[in-house]
Amino acid sequence: QAQLVESGGGLVQAGGSLRLSCAASGRTFSRNNMAWFRQAPGKEREFVSSISRLYVDYADSVKGRFTMSRDNARSTVYLQMNSLKPEDTAVYYCASGLGGTSSSGYNFWGQGTQVTVSS
C-alpha cells in the first residue's frame, strides 16, 4: 500500500513560484501513474497534472505555468509552479493510481499541502 507525503506549500505573492514535492513509499513507484489535484474552499477537487512513465498532462488553467516531473530513484514527484495567481490558492493533493484526469482514477492520496497566493 502506497503512502504519499506532500511538502513545499506556503504563502507566496502573485507572480511568485513554489515547488511541491510528493514522496511515495512502495516498490512499484516507477510503474505508478501519479497526479496532483487541488481543492479550494467551497469548490470541488480538480485535476492539475498527471504523469505516467512517458507522458505528462496538465489542466488548461495551469499549462505553461506548472511543470510536473518525477524522480524514480527518489520515489518522488514534483510540481514546479511559476507565475502563481490568487486563483491557484488551494490545498494541493498528490495521488497515485491508474491515471487520468478524474479523482476516481486514483486510490492513494496524500494529506495535502496548503498553497496560498496573495494578490
Short mmCIF file of C-alpha atoms in Angstrom, two decimals:
data_model
loop_
_atom_site.label_atom_id
_atom_site.label_comp_id
_atom_site.label_asym_id
_atom_site.label_seq_id
_atom_site.Cartn_x
_atom_site.Cartn_y
_atom_site.Cartn_z
CA GLN A 1 0.00 0.00 0.00
CA ALA A 2 1.47 3.31 -1.09
CA GLN A 3 1.90 6.20 1.29
CA LEU A 4 2.26 9.71 -0.09
CA VAL A 5 3.65 12.71 1.77
CA GLU A 6 3.48 16.19 0.24
CA SER A 7 5.65 19.16 1.16
CA GLY A 8 6.58 22.56 -0.17
CA GLY A 9 3.38 24.52 0.21
CA GLY A 10 3.28 28.00 1.67
CA LEU A 11 2.39 31.64 1.19
CA VAL A 12 3.66 33.46 -1.90
CA GLN A 13 2.85 36.69 -3.69
CA ALA A 14 1.19 36.68 -7.09
CA GLY A 15 3.78 36.10 -9.80
CA GLY A 16 5.96 34.05 -7.47
CA SER A 17 6.96 30.40 -7.55
CA LEU A 18 6.72 27.33 -5.35
CA ARG A 19 7.83 23.72 -5.80
CA LEU A 20 5.75 20.96 -4.29
CA SER A 21 7.19 17.53 -3.58
CA CYS A 22 5.45 14.21 -3.00
CA ALA A 23 7.47 11.36 -1.55
CA ALA A 24 6.00 7.91 -2.08
CA SER A 25 6.64 4.63 -0.36
CA GLY A 26 6.29 1.27 -2.08
CA ARG A 27 8.38 -0.73 -4.51
CA THR A 28 6.27 -0.09 -7.60
CA PHE A 29 6.62 3.70 -7.76
CA SER A 30 8.26 3.73 -11.18
CA ARG A 31 5.24 1.94 -12.67
CA ASN A 32 2.60 4.10 -10.97
CA ASN A 33 0.74 6.94 -12.59
CA MET A 34 0.94 9.98 -10.33
CA ALA A 35 -1.09 13.17 -10.24
CA TRP A 36 -1.65 16.46 -8.49
CA PHE A 37 -5.15 17.68 -7.66
CA ARG A 38 -6.22 20.77 -5.78
CA GLN A 39 -9.24 21.87 -3.80
CA ALA A 40 -10.12 25.45 -2.98
CA PRO A 41 -12.58 26.32 -0.19
CA GLY A 42 -16.15 25.63 -1.26
CA LYS A 43 -15.08 24.07 -4.55
CA GLU A 44 -14.77 20.56 -5.95
CA ARG A 45 -11.38 18.86 -6.08
CA GLU A 46 -9.91 19.49 -9.52
CA PHE A 47 -7.23 17.93 -11.67
CA VAL A 48 -3.95 19.83 -12.01
CA SER A 49 -1.43 17.48 -13.61
CA SER A 50 -0.58 13.83 -14.10
CA ILE A 51 2.49 11.88 -15.13
CA SER A 52 2.96 8.35 -16.38
CA ARG A 53 6.28 6.76 -17.32
CA LEU A 54 6.34 8.73 -20.57
CA TYR A 55 3.56 11.31 -20.67
CA VAL A 56 2.65 14.44 -18.73
CA ASP A 57 -0.79 16.07 -18.82
CA TYR A 58 -1.93 19.44 -17.49
CA ALA A 59 -5.18 21.22 -16.82
CA ASP A 60 -5.69 24.14 -19.19
CA SER A 61 -5.62 26.55 -16.26
CA VAL A 62 -2.00 25.69 -15.41
CA LYS A 63 -0.48 24.92 -18.82
CA GLY A 64 2.64 26.95 -19.45
CA ARG A 65 3.00 27.83 -15.76
CA PHE A 66 3.26 24.49 -13.93
CA THR A 67 5.67 21.64 -14.63
CA MET A 68 5.29 18.14 -13.21
CA SER A 69 8.24 15.76 -13.07
CA ARG A 70 9.27 12.56 -11.37
CA ASP A 71 12.46 11.11 -9.93
CA ASN A 72 12.03 7.34 -9.80
CA ALA A 73 15.31 6.87 -7.92
CA ARG A 74 13.89 9.01 -5.09
CA SER A 75 10.27 7.80 -5.49
CA THR A 76 9.26 11.44 -5.65
CA VAL A 77 7.17 13.61 -7.93
CA TYR A 78 7.39 17.36 -8.11
CA LEU A 79 5.16 20.21 -9.19
CA GLN A 80 7.04 23.37 -10.12
CA MET A 81 4.57 26.25 -10.03
CA ASN A 82 5.55 29.54 -11.64
CA SER A 83 3.66 32.78 -12.29
CA LEU A 84 1.28 31.92 -9.49
CA LYS A 85 -2.11 33.61 -9.35
CA PRO A 86 -4.50 34.15 -6.44
CA GLU A 87 -6.87 31.64 -8.07
CA ASP A 88 -4.20 28.96 -7.59
CA THR A 89 -4.83 29.14 -3.84
CA ALA A 90 -5.93 25.69 -2.68
CA VAL A 91 -4.90 22.57 -0.83
CA TYR A 92 -2.81 20.53 -3.23
CA TYR A 93 -3.00 16.73 -3.09
CA CYS A 94 -0.68 14.13 -4.52
CA ALA A 95 -2.29 10.92 -5.79
CA SER A 96 -1.26 7.54 -7.14
CA GLY A 97 -3.29 5.10 -9.18
CA LEU A 98 -4.42 4.06 -12.63
CA GLY A 99 -4.23 7.58 -14.03
CA GLY A 100 -6.40 10.05 -15.91
CA THR A 101 -7.89 13.40 -15.01
CA SER A 102 -10.60 12.17 -12.66
CA SER A 103 -10.00 11.69 -8.95
CA SER A 104 -11.75 8.32 -9.27
CA GLY A 105 -8.70 7.07 -11.16
CA TYR A 106 -6.50 7.30 -8.07
CA ASN A 107 -6.74 5.19 -4.94
CA PHE A 108 -3.89 6.53 -2.84
CA TRP A 109 -3.79 10.13 -1.62
CA GLY A 110 -1.52 12.32 0.45
CA GLN A 111 -2.70 14.54 3.27
CA GLY A 112 -2.44 17.72 1.21
CA THR A 113 -0.33 20.86 1.42
CA GLN A 114 -1.71 24.40 1.51
CA VAL A 115 -0.73 26.87 -1.19
CA THR A 116 -1.81 30.47 -0.68
CA VAL A 117 -1.17 33.15 -3.29
CA SER A 118 -1.69 36.73 -2.19
CA SER A 119 -2.59 39.50 -4.60
#
